[in-house]
Coordinates of C-alpha atoms in Angstrom, one line a residue:
X1 CA -40.0 12.8 39.7
X2 CA -40.9 11.0 42.9
X3 CA -38.4 10.7 45.7
X4 CA -38.4 9.8 49.4
X5 CA -39.1 12.8 51.8
X6 CA -35.9 12.1 53.8
X7 CA -33.7 12.3 50.7
X8 CA -35.5 15.5 49.7
X9 CA -35.0 17.1 53.1
X10 CA -31.3 16.2 53.0
X11 CA -31.1 17.9 49.6
X12 CA -33.2 21.0 50.6
X13 CA -36.0 20.1 48.2
X14 CA -39.7 20.8 49.1
X15 CA -42.7 18.9 47.7
X16 CA -43.7 20.2 44.2
X17 CA -40.5 22.2 43.7
X18 CA -38.8 22.1 40.3
X19 CA -35.5 20.3 40.5
X20 CA -32.6 19.4 38.2
X21 CA -32.2 15.6 37.5
X22 CA -29.0 14.7 35.8
X23 CA -27.1 11.6 34.7
X24 CA -24.1 10.9 32.5
X25 CA -26.3 11.2 29.5
X26 CA -28.3 14.3 30.1
X27 CA -30.0 16.8 32.4
X28 CA -33.7 17.6 32.7
X29 CA -36.0 19.8 34.9
X30 CA -38.7 18.0 36.8
X31 CA -41.1 18.6 39.6
X32 CA -40.4 16.8 42.9
X33 CA -43.2 14.6 44.2
X34 CA -42.3 13.4 47.7
X35 CA -43.6 10.0 48.7
X36 CA -42.9 7.5 51.4
X37 CA -43.6 4.8 48.7
X38 CA -40.1 5.5 47.2
X39 CA -37.2 3.8 48.9
X40 CA -34.5 6.1 50.3
X41 CA -31.7 6.6 47.7
X42 CA -34.0 5.9 44.7
X43 CA -36.2 8.1 42.5
X44 CA -39.0 7.3 40.1
X45 CA -39.9 9.2 36.9
X46 CA -42.8 8.5 34.5
X47 CA -42.4 8.3 30.8
X48 CA -45.2 10.4 29.4
X49 CA -43.8 13.9 29.9
X50 CA -42.2 15.9 27.0
X51 CA -40.2 18.3 29.0
X52 CA -38.2 16.6 31.7
X53 CA -38.5 13.2 29.9
X54 CA -36.6 10.5 31.8
X55 CA -35.4 9.0 28.5
X56 CA -33.1 12.0 28.2
X57 CA -31.3 10.5 31.2
X58 CA -31.3 6.8 30.7
X59 CA -28.7 4.8 28.8
X60 CA -28.9 4.2 25.1
X61 CA -27.3 0.8 25.4
X62 CA -29.1 -2.2 23.8
X63 CA -29.7 -5.5 25.6
X64 CA -27.4 -8.0 23.8
X65 CA -30.2 -10.6 23.4
X66 CA -33.5 -8.7 23.0
X67 CA -31.9 -5.6 21.4
X68 CA -34.2 -3.4 23.5
X69 CA -32.8 -0.1 24.9
X70 CA -32.0 0.0 28.6
X71 CA -34.5 2.8 29.4
X72 CA -35.8 1.6 32.7
X73 CA -33.0 2.6 35.1
X74 CA -29.8 4.7 35.5
X75 CA -27.9 6.5 38.2
X76 CA -29.0 10.2 38.6
X77 CA -28.2 13.2 40.7
X78 CA -31.1 15.4 42.0
X79 CA -30.4 19.1 42.8
X80 CA -32.5 21.8 44.3
X81 CA -33.1 24.9 42.2
X82 CA -32.9 27.9 44.4
X83 CA -34.8 30.3 42.2
X84 CA -38.2 28.7 41.7
X85 CA -39.7 31.6 39.7
X86 CA -36.8 31.2 37.2
X87 CA -37.4 27.4 37.1
X88 CA -41.1 27.9 36.4
X89 CA -40.4 30.3 33.6
X90 CA -37.7 27.9 32.2
X91 CA -40.0 24.9 32.2
X92 CA -42.9 26.9 30.7
X93 CA -40.6 28.3 27.9
X94 CA -39.2 24.8 27.1
X95 CA -42.7 23.3 27.0
X96 CA -44.0 26.2 24.8
X97 CA -41.1 25.9 22.4
X98 CA -41.6 22.1 22.1
X99 CA -45.3 22.6 21.3
X100 CA -44.4 25.1 18.6
X101 CA -41.9 22.8 17.0
X102 CA -44.4 19.9 17.0
X103 CA -47.1 22.1 15.5
X104 CA -44.7 23.3 12.8
X105 CA -43.6 19.7 12.0
X106 CA -47.3 18.6 11.8
X107 CA -48.2 21.5 9.5
X108 CA -45.6 20.3 6.9

């Protein structure tokens, strides 16, 4: 999850720390990537991650004309996680559990 360094400093977030990102729809854990390329007040997340996937946060509304989901934007809250050792274990466990579920589904 990329964010502006000034926003990160205000929230007590250091570069590469794991953070909570939440919206009205969900909450995910993600790694902060501080970049001046991101405007203050905005964040950017990529779509390819399984754990911390931004589609867990975006709206499930459909565009009335194209019928495509509105998965490109939404309002979020970013929060620092004080215990980074716990956060690393949490992320690793979530990723390991997801891999095991995918393997089990593929073996059916």
